[in-house]
Coordinates of C-alpha atoms and ligand atoms in Angstrom, one line a residue:
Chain A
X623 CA 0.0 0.0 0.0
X624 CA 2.3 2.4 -1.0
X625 CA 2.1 6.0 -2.6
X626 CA 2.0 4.1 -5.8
X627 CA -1.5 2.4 -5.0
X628 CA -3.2 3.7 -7.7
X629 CA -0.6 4.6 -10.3
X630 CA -1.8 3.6 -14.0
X631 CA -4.1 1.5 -12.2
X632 CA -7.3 2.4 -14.0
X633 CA -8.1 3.5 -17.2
X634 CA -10.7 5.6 -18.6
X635 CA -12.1 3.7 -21.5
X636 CA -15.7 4.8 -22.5
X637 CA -16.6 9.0 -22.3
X638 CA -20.1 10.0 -23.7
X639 CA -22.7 13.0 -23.3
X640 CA -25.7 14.5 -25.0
X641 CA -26.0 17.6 -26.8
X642 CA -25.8 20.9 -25.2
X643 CA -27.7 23.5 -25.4
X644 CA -29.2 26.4 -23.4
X645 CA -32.5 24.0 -23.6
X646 CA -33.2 20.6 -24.4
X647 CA -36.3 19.6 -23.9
X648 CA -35.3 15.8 -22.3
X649 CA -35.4 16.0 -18.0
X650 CA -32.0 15.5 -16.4
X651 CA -32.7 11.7 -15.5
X652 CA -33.0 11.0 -19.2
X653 CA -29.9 13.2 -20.2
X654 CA -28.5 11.2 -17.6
X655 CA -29.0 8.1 -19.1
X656 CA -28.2 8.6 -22.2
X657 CA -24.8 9.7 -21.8
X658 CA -24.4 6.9 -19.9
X659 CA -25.4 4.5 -21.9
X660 CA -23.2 6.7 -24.8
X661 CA -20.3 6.2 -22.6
X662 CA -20.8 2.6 -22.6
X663 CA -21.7 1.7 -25.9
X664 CA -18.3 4.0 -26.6
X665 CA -16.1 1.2 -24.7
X666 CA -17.9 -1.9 -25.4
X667 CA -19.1 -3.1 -21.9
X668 CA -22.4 -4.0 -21.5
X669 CA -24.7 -2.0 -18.9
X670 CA -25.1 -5.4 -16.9
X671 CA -21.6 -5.3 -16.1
X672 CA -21.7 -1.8 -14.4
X673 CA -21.0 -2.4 -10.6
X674 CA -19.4 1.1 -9.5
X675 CA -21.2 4.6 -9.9
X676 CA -20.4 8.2 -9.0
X677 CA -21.1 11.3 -9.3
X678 CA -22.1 14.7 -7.4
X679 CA -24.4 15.6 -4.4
X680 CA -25.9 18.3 -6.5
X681 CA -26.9 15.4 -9.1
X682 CA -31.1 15.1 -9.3
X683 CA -31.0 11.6 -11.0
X684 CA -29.6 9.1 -8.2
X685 CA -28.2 6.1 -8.6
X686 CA -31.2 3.5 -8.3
X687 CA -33.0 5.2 -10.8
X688 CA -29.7 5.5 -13.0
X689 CA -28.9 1.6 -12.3
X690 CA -32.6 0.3 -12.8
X691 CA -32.9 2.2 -16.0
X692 CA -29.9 1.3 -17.9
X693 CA -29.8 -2.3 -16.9
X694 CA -27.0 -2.2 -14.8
X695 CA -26.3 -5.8 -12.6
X696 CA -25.8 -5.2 -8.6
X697 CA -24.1 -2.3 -7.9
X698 CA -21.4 -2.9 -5.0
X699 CA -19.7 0.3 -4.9
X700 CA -21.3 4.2 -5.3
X701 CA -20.4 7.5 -3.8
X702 CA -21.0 11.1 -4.2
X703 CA -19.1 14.2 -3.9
X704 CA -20.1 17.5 -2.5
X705 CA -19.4 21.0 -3.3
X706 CA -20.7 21.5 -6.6
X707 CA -17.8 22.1 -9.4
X708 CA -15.2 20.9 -7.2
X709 CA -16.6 17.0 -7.9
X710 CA -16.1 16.6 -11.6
X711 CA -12.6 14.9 -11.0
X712 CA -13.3 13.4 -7.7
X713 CA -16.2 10.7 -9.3
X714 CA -13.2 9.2 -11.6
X715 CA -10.8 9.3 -8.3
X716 CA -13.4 7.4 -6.4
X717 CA -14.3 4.8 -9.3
X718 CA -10.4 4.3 -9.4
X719 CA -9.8 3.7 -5.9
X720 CA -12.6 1.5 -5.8
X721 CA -11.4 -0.7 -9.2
X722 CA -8.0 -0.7 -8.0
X723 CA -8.9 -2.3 -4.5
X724 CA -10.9 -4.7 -5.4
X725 CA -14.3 -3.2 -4.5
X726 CA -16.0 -3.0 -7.9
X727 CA -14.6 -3.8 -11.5
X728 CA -16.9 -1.2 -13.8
X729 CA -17.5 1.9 -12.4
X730 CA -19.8 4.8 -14.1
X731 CA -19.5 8.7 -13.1
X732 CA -21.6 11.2 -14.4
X733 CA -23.3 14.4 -14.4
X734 CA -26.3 15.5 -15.6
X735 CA -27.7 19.3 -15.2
X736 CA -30.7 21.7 -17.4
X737 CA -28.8 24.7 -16.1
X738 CA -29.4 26.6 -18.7
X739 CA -33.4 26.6 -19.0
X740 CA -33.6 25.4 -15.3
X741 CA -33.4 27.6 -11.8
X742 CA -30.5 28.6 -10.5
X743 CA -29.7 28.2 -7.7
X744 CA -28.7 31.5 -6.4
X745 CA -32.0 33.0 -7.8
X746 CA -33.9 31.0 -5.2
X747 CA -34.4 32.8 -2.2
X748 CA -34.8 29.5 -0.1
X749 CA -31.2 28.2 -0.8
X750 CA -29.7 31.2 -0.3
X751 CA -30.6 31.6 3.5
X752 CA -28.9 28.3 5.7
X753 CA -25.7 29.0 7.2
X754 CA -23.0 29.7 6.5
X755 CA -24.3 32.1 3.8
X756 CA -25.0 34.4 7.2
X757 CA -21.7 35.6 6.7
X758 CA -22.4 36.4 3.3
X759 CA -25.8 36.9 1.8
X760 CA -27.5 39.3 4.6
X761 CA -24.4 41.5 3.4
X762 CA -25.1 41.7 -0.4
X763 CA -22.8 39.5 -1.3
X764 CA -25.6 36.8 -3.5
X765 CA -23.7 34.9 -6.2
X766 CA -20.8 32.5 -7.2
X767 CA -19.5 35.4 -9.4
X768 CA -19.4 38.0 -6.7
X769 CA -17.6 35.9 -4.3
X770 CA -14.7 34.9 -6.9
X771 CA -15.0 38.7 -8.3
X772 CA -14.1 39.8 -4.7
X773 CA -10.7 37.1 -5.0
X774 CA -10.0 38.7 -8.5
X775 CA -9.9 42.3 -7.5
X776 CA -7.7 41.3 -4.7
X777 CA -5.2 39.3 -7.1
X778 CA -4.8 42.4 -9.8
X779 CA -4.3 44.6 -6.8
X780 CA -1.5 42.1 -5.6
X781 CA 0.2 41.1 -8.5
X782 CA -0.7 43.3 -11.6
X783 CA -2.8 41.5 -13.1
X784 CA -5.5 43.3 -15.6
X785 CA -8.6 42.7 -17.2
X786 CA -6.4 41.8 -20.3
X787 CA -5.1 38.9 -18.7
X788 CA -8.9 37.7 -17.9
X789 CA -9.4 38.2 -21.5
X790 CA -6.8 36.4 -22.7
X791 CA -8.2 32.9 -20.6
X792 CA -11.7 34.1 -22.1
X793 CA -10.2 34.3 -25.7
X794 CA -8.2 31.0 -25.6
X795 CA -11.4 29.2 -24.6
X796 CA -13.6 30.4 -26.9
X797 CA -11.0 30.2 -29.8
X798 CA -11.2 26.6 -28.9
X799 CA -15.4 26.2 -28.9
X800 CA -15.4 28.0 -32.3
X801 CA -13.0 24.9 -33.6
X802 CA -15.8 22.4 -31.8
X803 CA -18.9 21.3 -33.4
X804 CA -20.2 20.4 -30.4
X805 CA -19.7 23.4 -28.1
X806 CA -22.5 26.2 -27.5
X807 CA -20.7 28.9 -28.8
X808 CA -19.4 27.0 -32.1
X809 CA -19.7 29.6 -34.8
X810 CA -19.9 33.1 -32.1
X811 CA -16.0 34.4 -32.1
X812 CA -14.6 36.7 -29.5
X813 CA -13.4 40.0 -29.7
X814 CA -11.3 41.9 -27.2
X815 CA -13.7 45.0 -27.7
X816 CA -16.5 42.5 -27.3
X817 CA -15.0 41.8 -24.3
X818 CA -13.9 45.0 -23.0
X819 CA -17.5 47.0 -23.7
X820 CA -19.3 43.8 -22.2
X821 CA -21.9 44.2 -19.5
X822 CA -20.6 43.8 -16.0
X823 CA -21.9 41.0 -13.4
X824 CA -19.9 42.0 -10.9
X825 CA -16.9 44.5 -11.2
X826 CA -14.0 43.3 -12.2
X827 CA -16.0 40.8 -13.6
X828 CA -17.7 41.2 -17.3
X829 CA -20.1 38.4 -18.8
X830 CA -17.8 36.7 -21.1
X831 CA -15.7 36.6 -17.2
X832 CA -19.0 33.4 -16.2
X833 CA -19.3 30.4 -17.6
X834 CA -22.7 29.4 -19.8
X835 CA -25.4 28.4 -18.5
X836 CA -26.4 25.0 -20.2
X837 CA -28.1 21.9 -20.4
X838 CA -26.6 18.7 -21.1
X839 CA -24.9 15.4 -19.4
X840 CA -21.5 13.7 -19.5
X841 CA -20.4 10.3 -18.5
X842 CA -17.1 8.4 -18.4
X843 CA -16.9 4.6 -17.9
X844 CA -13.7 3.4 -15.1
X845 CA -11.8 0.0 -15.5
X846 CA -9.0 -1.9 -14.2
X847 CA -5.8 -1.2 -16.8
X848 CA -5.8 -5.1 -17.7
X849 CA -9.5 -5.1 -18.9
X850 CA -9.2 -1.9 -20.3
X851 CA -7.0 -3.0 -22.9
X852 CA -8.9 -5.6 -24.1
X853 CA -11.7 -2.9 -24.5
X854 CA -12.9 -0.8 -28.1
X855 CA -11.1 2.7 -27.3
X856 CA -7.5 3.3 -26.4
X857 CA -7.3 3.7 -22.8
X858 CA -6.5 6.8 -20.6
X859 CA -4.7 5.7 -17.8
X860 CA -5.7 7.3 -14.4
X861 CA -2.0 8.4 -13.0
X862 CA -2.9 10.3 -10.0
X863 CA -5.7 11.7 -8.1
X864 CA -6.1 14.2 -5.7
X865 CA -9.0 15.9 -3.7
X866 CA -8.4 19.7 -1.9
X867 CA -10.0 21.0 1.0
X868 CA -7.1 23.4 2.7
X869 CA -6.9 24.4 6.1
X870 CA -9.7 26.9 7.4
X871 CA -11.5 27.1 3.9
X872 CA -14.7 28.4 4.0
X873 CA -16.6 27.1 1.1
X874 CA -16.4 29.6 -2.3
X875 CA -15.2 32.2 -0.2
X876 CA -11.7 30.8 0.7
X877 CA -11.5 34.6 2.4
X878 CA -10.7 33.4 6.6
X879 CA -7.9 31.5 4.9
X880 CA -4.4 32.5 6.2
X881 CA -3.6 33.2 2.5
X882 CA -6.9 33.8 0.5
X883 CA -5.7 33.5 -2.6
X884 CA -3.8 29.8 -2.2
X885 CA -7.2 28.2 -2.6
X886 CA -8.2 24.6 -2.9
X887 CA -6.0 23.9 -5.9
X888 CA -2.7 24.3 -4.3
X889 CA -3.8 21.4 -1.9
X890 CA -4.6 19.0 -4.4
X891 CA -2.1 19.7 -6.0
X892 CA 0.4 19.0 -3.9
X893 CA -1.7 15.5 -3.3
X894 CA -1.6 15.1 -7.1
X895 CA 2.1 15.7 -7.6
X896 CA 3.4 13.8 -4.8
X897 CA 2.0 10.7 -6.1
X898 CA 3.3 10.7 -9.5
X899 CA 6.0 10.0 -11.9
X900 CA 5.3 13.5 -13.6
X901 CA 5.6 17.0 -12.9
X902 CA 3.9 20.2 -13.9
X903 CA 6.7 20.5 -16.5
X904 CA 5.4 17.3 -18.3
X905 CA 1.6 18.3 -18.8
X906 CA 1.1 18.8 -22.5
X907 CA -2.8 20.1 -22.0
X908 CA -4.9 20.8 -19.3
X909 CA -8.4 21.3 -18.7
X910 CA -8.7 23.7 -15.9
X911 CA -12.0 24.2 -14.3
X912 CA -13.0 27.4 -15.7
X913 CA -16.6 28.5 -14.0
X914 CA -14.8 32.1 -13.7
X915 CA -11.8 33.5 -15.6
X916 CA -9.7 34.3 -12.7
X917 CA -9.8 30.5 -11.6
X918 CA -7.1 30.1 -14.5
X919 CA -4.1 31.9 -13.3
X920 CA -5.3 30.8 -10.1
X921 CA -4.8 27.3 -10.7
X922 CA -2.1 27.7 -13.2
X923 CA -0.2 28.8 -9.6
X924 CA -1.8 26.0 -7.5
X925 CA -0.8 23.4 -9.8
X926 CA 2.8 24.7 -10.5
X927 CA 2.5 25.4 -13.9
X928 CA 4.1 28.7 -12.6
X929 CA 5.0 30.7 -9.5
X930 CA 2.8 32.5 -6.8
X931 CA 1.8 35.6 -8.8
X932 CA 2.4 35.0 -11.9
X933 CA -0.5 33.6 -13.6
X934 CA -1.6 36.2 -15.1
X935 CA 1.4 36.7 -16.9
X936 CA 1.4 32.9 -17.6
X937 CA -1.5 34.0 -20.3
X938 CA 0.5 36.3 -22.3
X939 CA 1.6 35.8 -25.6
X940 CA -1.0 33.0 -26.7
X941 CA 0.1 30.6 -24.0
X942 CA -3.0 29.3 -23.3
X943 CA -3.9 28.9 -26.9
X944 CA -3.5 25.7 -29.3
X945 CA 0.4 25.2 -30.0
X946 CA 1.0 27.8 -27.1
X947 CA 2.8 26.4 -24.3
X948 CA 0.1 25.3 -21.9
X949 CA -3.1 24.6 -24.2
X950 CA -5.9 24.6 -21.9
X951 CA -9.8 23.7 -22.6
X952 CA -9.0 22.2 -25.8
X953 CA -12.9 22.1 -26.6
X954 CA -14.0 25.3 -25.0
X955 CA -14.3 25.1 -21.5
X956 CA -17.1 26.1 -19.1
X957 CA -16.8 29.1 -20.5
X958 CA -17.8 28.4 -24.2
X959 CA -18.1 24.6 -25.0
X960 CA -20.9 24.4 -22.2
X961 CA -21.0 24.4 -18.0
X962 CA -22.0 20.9 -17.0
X963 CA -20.2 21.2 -13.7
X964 CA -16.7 20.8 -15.2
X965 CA -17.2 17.0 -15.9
X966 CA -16.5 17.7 -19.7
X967 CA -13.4 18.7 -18.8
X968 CA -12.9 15.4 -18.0
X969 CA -14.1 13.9 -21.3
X970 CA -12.3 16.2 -23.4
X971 CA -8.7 15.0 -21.5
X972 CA -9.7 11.7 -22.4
X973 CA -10.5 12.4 -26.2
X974 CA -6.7 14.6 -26.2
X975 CA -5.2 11.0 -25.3
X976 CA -7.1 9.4 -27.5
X977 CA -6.3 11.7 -30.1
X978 CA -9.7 12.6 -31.0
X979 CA -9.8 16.1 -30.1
X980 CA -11.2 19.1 -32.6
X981 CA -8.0 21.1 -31.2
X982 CA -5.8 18.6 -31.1
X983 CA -2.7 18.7 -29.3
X984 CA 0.0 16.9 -31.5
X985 CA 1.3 14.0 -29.6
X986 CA -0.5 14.0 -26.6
X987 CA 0.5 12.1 -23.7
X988 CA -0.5 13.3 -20.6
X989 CA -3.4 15.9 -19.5
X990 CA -4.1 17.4 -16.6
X991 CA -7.9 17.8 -15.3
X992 CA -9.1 20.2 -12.3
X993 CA -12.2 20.2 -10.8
X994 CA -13.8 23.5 -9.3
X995 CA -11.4 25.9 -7.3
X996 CA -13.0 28.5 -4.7
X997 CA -14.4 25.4 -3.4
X998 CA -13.2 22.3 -2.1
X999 CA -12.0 20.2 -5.0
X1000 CA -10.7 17.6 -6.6
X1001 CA -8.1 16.6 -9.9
X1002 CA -6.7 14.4 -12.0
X1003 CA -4.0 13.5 -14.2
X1004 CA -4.3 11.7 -17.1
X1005 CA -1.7 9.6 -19.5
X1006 CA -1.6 6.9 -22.6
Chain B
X779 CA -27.2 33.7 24.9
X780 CA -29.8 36.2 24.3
X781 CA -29.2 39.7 25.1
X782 CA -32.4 40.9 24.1
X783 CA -34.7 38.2 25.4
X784 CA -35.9 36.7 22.0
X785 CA -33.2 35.0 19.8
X786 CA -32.0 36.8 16.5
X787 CA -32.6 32.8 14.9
X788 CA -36.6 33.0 16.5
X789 CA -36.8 36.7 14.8
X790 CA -35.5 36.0 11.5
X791 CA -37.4 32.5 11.2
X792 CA -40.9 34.4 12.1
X793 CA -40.2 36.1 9.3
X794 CA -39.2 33.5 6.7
X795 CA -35.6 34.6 6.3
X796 CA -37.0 37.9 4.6
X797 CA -37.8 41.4 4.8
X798 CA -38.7 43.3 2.0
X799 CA -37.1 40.9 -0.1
X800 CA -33.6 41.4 1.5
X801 CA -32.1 38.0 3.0
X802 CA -31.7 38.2 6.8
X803 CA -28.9 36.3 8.5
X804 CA -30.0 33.3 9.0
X805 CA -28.0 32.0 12.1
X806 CA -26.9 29.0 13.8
X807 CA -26.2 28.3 17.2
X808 CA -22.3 29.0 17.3
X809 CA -23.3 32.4 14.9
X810 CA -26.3 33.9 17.3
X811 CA -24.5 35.8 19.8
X812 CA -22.8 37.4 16.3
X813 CA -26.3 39.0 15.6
X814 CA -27.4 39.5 19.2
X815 CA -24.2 41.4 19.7
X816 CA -24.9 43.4 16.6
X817 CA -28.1 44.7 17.9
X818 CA -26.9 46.1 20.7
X819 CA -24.1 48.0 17.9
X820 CA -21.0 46.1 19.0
X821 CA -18.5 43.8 16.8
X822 CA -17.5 41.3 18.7
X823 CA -15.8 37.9 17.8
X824 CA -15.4 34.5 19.2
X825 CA -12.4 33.4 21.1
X826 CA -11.0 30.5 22.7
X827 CA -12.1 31.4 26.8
X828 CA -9.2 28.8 27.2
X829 CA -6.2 30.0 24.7
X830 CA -7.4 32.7 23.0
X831 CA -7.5 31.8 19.5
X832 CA -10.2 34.9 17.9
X833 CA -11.8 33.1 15.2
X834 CA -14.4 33.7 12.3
X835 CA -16.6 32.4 11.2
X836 CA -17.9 31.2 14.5
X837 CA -17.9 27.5 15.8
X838 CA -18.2 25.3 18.5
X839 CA -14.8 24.4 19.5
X840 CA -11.2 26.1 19.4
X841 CA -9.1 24.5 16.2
X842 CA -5.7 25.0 18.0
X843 CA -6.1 23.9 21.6
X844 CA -9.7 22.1 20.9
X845 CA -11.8 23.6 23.9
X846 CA -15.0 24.2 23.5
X847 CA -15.0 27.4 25.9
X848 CA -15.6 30.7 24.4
X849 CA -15.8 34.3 25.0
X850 CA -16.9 37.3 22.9
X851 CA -14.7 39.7 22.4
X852 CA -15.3 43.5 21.5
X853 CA -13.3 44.7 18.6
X854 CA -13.2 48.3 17.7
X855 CA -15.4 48.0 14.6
X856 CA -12.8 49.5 12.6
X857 CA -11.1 48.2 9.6
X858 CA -9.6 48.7 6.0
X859 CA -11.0 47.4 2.7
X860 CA -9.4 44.0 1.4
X861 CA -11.2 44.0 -1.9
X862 CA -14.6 44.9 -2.9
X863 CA -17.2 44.1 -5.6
X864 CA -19.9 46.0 -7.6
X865 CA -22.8 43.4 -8.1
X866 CA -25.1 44.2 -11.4
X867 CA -28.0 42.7 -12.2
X868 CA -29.0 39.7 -12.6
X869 CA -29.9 40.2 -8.8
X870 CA -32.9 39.0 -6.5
X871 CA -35.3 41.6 -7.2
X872 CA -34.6 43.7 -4.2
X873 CA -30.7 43.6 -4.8
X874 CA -31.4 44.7 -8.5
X875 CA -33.5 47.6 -7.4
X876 CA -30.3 49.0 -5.7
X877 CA -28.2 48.0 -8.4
X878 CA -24.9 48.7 -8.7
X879 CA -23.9 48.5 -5.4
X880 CA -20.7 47.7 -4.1
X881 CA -19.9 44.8 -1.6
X882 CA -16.8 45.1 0.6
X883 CA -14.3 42.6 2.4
X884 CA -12.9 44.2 5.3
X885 CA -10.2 43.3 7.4
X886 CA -10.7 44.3 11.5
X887 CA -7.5 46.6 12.2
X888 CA -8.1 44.9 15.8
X889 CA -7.3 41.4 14.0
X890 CA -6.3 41.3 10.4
X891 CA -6.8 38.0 10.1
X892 CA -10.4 38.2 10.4
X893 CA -12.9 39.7 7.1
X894 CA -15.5 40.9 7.1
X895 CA -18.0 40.8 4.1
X896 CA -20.6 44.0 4.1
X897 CA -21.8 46.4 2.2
X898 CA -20.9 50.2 2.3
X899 CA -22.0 53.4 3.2
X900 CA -21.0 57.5 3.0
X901 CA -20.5 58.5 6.5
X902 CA -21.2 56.5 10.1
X903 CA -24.7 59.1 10.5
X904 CA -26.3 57.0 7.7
X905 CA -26.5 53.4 8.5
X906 CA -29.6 53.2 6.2
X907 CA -28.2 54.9 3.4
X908 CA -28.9 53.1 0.1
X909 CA -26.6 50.2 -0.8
X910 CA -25.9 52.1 -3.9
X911 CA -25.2 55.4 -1.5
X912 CA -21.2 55.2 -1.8
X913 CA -19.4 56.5 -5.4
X914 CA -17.0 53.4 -6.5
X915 CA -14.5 56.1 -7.2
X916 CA -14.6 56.8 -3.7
X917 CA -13.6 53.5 -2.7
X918 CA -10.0 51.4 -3.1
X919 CA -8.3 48.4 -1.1
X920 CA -6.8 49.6 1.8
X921 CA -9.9 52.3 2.5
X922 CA -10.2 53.2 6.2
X923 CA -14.0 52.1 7.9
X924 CA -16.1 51.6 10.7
X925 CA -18.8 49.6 11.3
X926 CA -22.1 50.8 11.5
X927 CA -25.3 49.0 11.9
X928 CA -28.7 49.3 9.7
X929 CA -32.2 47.6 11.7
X930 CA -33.3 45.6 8.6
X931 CA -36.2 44.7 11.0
X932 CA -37.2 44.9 14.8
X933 CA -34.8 42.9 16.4
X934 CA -32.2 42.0 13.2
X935 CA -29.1 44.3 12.7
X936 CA -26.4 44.1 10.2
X937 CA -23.7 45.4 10.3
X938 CA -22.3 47.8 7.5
X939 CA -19.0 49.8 6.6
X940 CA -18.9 53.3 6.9
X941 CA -16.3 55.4 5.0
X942 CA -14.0 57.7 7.4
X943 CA -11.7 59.2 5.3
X944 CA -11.9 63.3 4.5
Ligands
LIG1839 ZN1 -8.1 27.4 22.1

């Protein structure tokens, strides 16, 4: 039982979702299912042989109405994990532990959300009012995007950083939906003057600063790495996992931290690193969850892609861009393929692996996926 | 505790976590005295009765010396702005009316460590002034304030941030 427990021990071998849109007319437990059944289909495993699932607390479709619809066999294995955004990554983690010890041998995560014609959440008075939103709501302060806006102004006071730099992770995203068929802003380019006239949310932060709202589902299919080679796709190794919850966090706002702006990323990542072969330095993409623009330099520090401070600058010069050195969101991101709590993040690392990718990142071998940061979170890095 | 008699959490409930479509706080145990506290126009904090340890948000025990003895003690409700926000619309209804309006973080000079989320106003004589009251241009990180306290209803104060620079 040593660090390397888990180490190539897993593979991802199915991915699948529905369409996205900012309304489909199908409910969330039959996007659900579809994408699962997509994912399946996509790795050649019957449904009977499912035995693992995962996915988020925030997930409406559980899993004995997921199970009992797609035929899966007896399930000896689920879990669920909490904070919104920050579980994308932390569904493959647990389907991995739970192949590579023995607890399941077929394990199913996914997520399926309408959250782009349904309610959101922070419009609804109700959710708004349990603790520990009494440090926050009673004082104006209502929404995901003010929270992170109130980290963002405190970063460009720190370190420099500018609204340019927010439009540069804006513009590399969106360059990147506009080369995907499948993403909801396809055929709508970005301008910087588009960006810089844009209606504020919540100053410093514009619209094209949020992710979309959409509808849609994802699912990835988890096996052991002997089966998965006997499987239809080329698999994606699961090298190292990690989940993040740092010292006195206070969920979104990270703000009674020591150090507000070393959020939940730098403590996965230090997880993530320390049980694998690689280094920052050997990521050729990364899909970084991207709810907010400032979440990228952000992470781009926590994960050591570069030092404290210097994210911003890390976006300069088309870095962030296809054949740039860090090319991140390869299929547009929350921010322009669609928002389905970061979990096609995770599907568009496997496809980079697999080679299937619309921006394609020559010769990829290893990608690393985040899950939400301002809240407590999770990652994953990915090889072939 | 209860410094008034009736509980901030009792007030608040009676009126289903609303007043004129403004979210009230909507407290727990370990947040109470917080709001009782604030009624009677003090900032006071949570410490550790046995080591010390001032700590925010509140809870039930100490996270360095583990105790679950506490105290509340009064700061001097004066502090400098961290970083601040101005929230557009889309809003709740009653937030959009008073949109813009800029939200602060403030840190207590008394205890830098803790921040303070609330939203501002001109001078410490308005405690009611409109959310909206305070020109951004007027405000930067590192702004002197002062807490101040608005009734949002009979027995439910909030505290807010007063600007008292020239
Ligand atoms: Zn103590």
């Amino acid at each position: 039982m040593g660090e390397a427990m888990l180490k190539d021990r897993t593979a991802i071998v199915g991915i699948g979702q529905t369409r996205f849109a900012k309304s489909l007319d199908e409910p969330e437990k039959t996007l659900a299912c579809r994408a699962v059944l997509a994912a399946l289909d996509d790795a050649g495993i019957d449904p009977s042989e499912v035995d693992a699932l995962a996915s988020y607390t925030m997930e409406e479709t559980d899993e004995v109405e997921l199970a009992k619809s797609i035929g899966a066999g007896d399930i000896t294995f689920f879990s669920r994990t909490g904070f919104g955004g920050g579980g994308s990554c932390a569904t493959v983690a647990h389907l991995a532990m739970a192949v590579a010890t023995g607890q399941a041998s077929v394990g199913v995560a996914w997520r399926s959300r309408k959250r782009g014609s349904g309610v959101r959440p922070w419009t609804n008075t109700g959710v708004q009012l349990p603790t520990p939103a009494q440090w926050t709501r009673p004082f104006g302060l209502l929404r995901p995007a003010d929270e992170i806006a109130m980290l963002a102004r405190r970063y460009m006071h720190e370190y420099g950083a500018t609204r340019d730099h927010l439009f540069n992770v804006a513009l590399a995203c969106r360059n990147r939906a506009n080369q995907n068929p499948a993403a909801v802003m396809y055929e709508r380019p970005l301008t910087r003057e588009m960006y810089m006239d844009a209606r504020w949310i919540s100053e410093p932060l514009c619209l094209y600063d949020n992710c979309l709202e959409t509808d849609g589902a994802l699912a990835c299919v988890v096996v052991g790495a002997e089966r998965a080679r006997d499987c239809r796709q080329r698999p994606v190794y699961v090298h190292s996992v990690a989940q993040g919850l740092p010292a006195q966090h206070h969920g979104m706002v990270n703000y009674w931290n020591d150090d507000p702006l070393t959020g939940p990323a730098w403590t996965a990542a230090r997880q993530l690193w320390k049980t694998a072969d690689l280094g920052p330095q050997d990521v050729d993409t990364a899909q970084i969850y991207d709810a907010f623009t400032p979440l990228i330099p952000l992470s781009l520090e926590g994960y050591g892609f570069c030092g404290r401070g210097e994210g911003a600058a890390y976006t300069e010069g088309g870095a962030l861009e296809l054949g740039g050195r860090l090319p991140i969101n390869t299929a547009g991101g929350g921010l322009s393929e669609g928002y389905v709590h970061g979990f096609n993040l995770i599907n568009e690392g496997v496809r980079q692996l697999r080679g299937s990718s619309t921006s394609q990142v020559p010769d990829a071998a290893t990608c690393l996926v985040t899950a939400g940061e301002g809240v407590p979170t999770s990652a994953l890095l990915l090889r072939n | 505790m209860s410094v008034t008699g009736t509980s901030v959490t009792e007030t608040v409930n009676a009126g289903g976590g609303l007043v004129d479509g403004l979210l009230l706080p909507w407290p727990d145990a370990d947040g109470e005295p917080f709001w009782q506290y604030a009624l009677r126009g003090e900032l006071r904090v949570q410490a550790c009765a046995d080591c010390g340890l001032r700590r925010f948000p509140p809870r039930p025990s100490c996270p360095r010396c583990h105790s679950f003895a506490d105290t509340w003690q009064q700061t001097s409700g004066r502090g400098r702005i961290w970083s601040f926000v101005v929230a557009h619309p889309p809003l709740l209804p009653a937030y959009a009316a008073q949109a813009p309006y800029p939200v602060a973080v403030v840190e207590l000079d008394d205890d830098p460590a803790i921040r303070m989320v609330g939203t501002l106003t001109p001078s410490v004589r308005r405690p009611d002034a409109p959310w909206n009251a305070v020109p951004v241009s007027r405000l930067r990180i590192g702004t002197p304030v002062q807490a101040v306290y608005q009734i949002l209803t009979p027995g439910v104060a909030v505290p807010r941030w007063a600007l008292t620079s020239p």
